[in-house]
Amino acid sequence: MPARCLVIQVLACDTTDAMRRAYLAADPRADVVELRLDLVRNLDLDRLLSARGKPKLATVRSRQQGGGARPADREALLRRALEAGVEYLDLEFGEHDQALLKGQGRARRILSYHDFNGTPADLQALHREMRQDAGEALVKIVTFADAASDLLRMRDLLRSAAPGSLVAFCMGAKGIPSRILAPLWGSAALYAPARGAADSAPGQVPLEDLFDLYRVDRIGPGTRLLGVLGFPIGHSLSPRVHNAALGALDLDYRYLPLEARTMAEFLPLLSELRLSGLSVTLPHKETILPHLDALDDSARRIGAVNTVIKIWNRLEGFNTDAEAGVAPLRSRRTLQGAHAAVLGAGGAARALVHGLMQEGARVTLFNRTPSRARDLARSSGARSLPWSRLRGFRADVLVNATSVGMAPDIDRTPVPASWIASPVVYDIIYNPAETRLLREARARGAEVIGGLEMFVAQAAAQFELFTGRAAPLEVMHRAAQGEQPSPPARRRRR
Ligand code: ATR
């Protein structure tokens, strides 16, 4: 990370005491602590500002600016903070802050612009206008990423600005990569709350994650990027699991959440970011096919990919789902000749059925929409039965490949408990780790297998395709179970 990129820890506490405590406990990696004064209900400014510690940035957003201050109180509060000697002062572009911007006081000014609804069409024009007002102040432009390509516009803006003069990134789920890459692109600062602290803007990445997971201080021009493409992607475990593994092996890759609703939206990122591989999830596992130059056997048979490798400009598609889907079963029993009942006929079911057939299992499909089950049966060589036949149906293993029971609908289950008759029940849902189906199957004496095993197996196979290195399975398992990464050991800078 360029030395000039300030790390600003954002505090959005609602009481003076809480903010004072948080300030005194600021992350050692923060250079500056931003105090969102407008969010404190019982503000005792003297008490807060008398705390000794990191340089302070005083910020007061009015209600029109997405904050909590009455416009009438805002300027007075900023002025008092300035007089009390804060080191940085946030002023809002377009407000009547001219007097504060150019006035007395040694605080470094930051002239900021926030758009919580979108990214203006002409960012360069906005920047020019702000620069004219800003004088010596840092300019900060933060907008909501409506489309994935807004990231590229933010990158281009940063690259065109004088070094150290502009802070810029995008908010929202689609903006997350810009929070991680902004220092590389030349942003003069990054903003992050501590983990578990109140958020003050959408898409914030905790400071601990920026450093311990994304190793933001060691991203350089040679860093290769990976990511998970999907919609929505906010709750994906993949960035956590892959970055933990990359960090454990000290590999100079970073794995980003890349949210895009359509392939058309994503294509500019594919060609312009330094991506060397992708995990692909819903809804793009099939829609990405026309954009690929080659497919492996598994992807071709299943008609969907979950992994893409980019070598120069050639895109190769793979599917690690089938192999990963059967791995948790195969490690417990032989599948040759075993009888599996599979619920579902979507993409996940298709990969699983192919994996099971490949292992020599006999598969019976059940699906809410019978025609989809029949189609999958026909193309895979399995058989299908009507949903009603599931009652008391005994196979060696019952597999749930529907989305029923997945968070947030964790109280749902695809089959009534009394229908479960198979001795092994496997649910490929990994969130929650134990679904209602598994809980009920366990209570009926079945052996149960949760989806985290499959998740880690497919991620490990992807990791090996991405990096050519053996995946650190233990690390990936622990990350999938929610263990936080520890700070990377201080290593020689590359
Ligand atoms: P994926 O690619 O993750 O499998 P999908 O193609 O949308 O996603 O498939 C979801 C599967 O869950 C389908 O088998 C779907 O059944 P339909 O084919 O009838 O849509 C199944 N599913 C989703 N909601 C369901 C519900 N409430 N009850 C039963 N099955 C359901």
mmCIF file of C-alpha atoms and ligand atoms in Angstrom, residues 281-282 285-286 343-350 366-373 387 400-406 412-414 428, ligand 1:
data_model
loop_
_atom_site.group_PDB
_atom_site.id
_atom_site.type_symbol
_atom_site.label_atom_id
_atom_site.label_comp_id
_atom_site.label_asym_id
_atom_site.label_seq_id
_atom_site.Cartn_x
_atom_site.Cartn_y
_atom_site.Cartn_z
ATOM 1 C CA THR A 281 -22.310 -18.878 -8.629
ATOM 2 C CA LEU A 282 -25.996 -18.170 -9.125
ATOM 3 C CA LYS A 285 -23.290 -20.713 -13.889
ATOM 4 C CA GLU A 286 -24.932 -21.194 -17.282
ATOM 5 C CA LEU A 343 -34.410 -33.836 -4.045
ATOM 6 C CA GLY A 344 -34.347 -31.028 -6.602
ATOM 7 C CA ALA A 345 -33.697 -30.603 -10.293
ATOM 8 C CA GLY A 346 -31.896 -27.255 -10.515
ATOM 9 C CA GLY A 347 -28.253 -26.582 -11.223
ATOM 10 C CA ALA A 348 -27.030 -27.942 -7.901
ATOM 11 C CA ALA A 349 -29.022 -31.153 -8.318
ATOM 12 C CA ARG A 350 -27.725 -31.574 -11.847
ATOM 13 C CA PHE A 366 -37.878 -36.049 -6.763
ATOM 14 C CA ASN A 367 -38.772 -32.479 -7.565
ATOM 15 C CA ARG A 368 -41.619 -30.088 -6.856
ATOM 16 C CA THR A 369 -41.959 -29.472 -10.594
ATOM 17 C CA PRO A 370 -42.058 -33.021 -12.008
ATOM 18 C CA SER A 371 -41.227 -32.039 -15.582
ATOM 19 C CA ARG A 372 -37.821 -30.685 -14.488
ATOM 20 C CA ALA A 373 -37.090 -33.945 -12.674
ATOM 21 C CA TRP A 387 -42.991 -36.045 -5.059
ATOM 22 C CA ASN A 400 -31.304 -32.410 -0.493
ATOM 23 C CA ALA A 401 -30.263 -30.363 -3.515
ATOM 24 C CA THR A 402 -33.165 -27.896 -3.322
ATOM 25 C CA SER A 403 -32.835 -24.473 -1.770
ATOM 26 C CA VAL A 404 -35.465 -25.205 0.882
ATOM 27 C CA GLY A 405 -34.151 -24.528 4.403
ATOM 28 C CA MET A 406 -31.415 -22.147 3.338
ATOM 29 C CA ARG A 412 -38.397 -24.690 6.353
ATOM 30 C CA THR A 413 -37.610 -28.241 5.323
ATOM 31 C CA PRO A 414 -38.152 -29.995 1.991
ATOM 32 C CA ILE A 428 -25.833 -29.502 0.442
HETATM 33 P P1 ATR B 1 -29.884 -24.325 -7.975
HETATM 34 O O1 ATR B 1 -29.124 -24.075 -9.233
HETATM 35 O O2 ATR B 1 -29.248 -23.812 -6.730
HETATM 36 O O3 ATR B 1 -30.238 -25.757 -7.816
HETATM 37 P P2 ATR B 1 -32.509 -23.657 -8.984
HETATM 38 O O4 ATR B 1 -32.178 -24.033 -10.369
HETATM 39 O O5 ATR B 1 -33.345 -22.449 -8.744
HETATM 40 O O6 ATR B 1 -31.225 -23.444 -8.098
HETATM 41 O O7 ATR B 1 -33.200 -24.918 -8.283
HETATM 42 C C1 ATR B 1 -33.747 -24.857 -7.027
HETATM 43 C C2 ATR B 1 -34.327 -26.227 -6.696
HETATM 44 O O8 ATR B 1 -35.007 -26.098 -5.436
HETATM 45 C C3 ATR B 1 -35.376 -26.687 -7.695
HETATM 46 O O9 ATR B 1 -35.340 -28.079 -7.740
HETATM 47 C C4 ATR B 1 -36.658 -26.175 -7.067
HETATM 48 O O10 ATR B 1 -37.814 -26.870 -7.471
HETATM 49 P P3 ATR B 1 -38.613 -26.460 -8.816
HETATM 50 O O11 ATR B 1 -37.862 -27.086 -9.928
HETATM 51 O O12 ATR B 1 -39.944 -27.010 -8.612
HETATM 52 O O13 ATR B 1 -38.580 -24.955 -8.854
HETATM 53 C C5 ATR B 1 -36.377 -26.445 -5.623
HETATM 54 N N1 ATR B 1 -37.235 -25.628 -4.766
HETATM 55 C C6 ATR B 1 -37.133 -24.311 -4.552
HETATM 56 N N2 ATR B 1 -38.099 -23.908 -3.711
HETATM 57 C C7 ATR B 1 -38.817 -25.013 -3.388
HETATM 58 C C8 ATR B 1 -39.946 -25.267 -2.537
HETATM 59 N N3 ATR B 1 -40.500 -24.272 -1.848
HETATM 60 N N4 ATR B 1 -40.394 -26.527 -2.423
HETATM 61 C C9 ATR B 1 -39.813 -27.526 -3.111
HETATM 62 N N5 ATR B 1 -38.753 -27.358 -3.933
HETATM 63 C C10 ATR B 1 -38.265 -26.120 -4.063
#
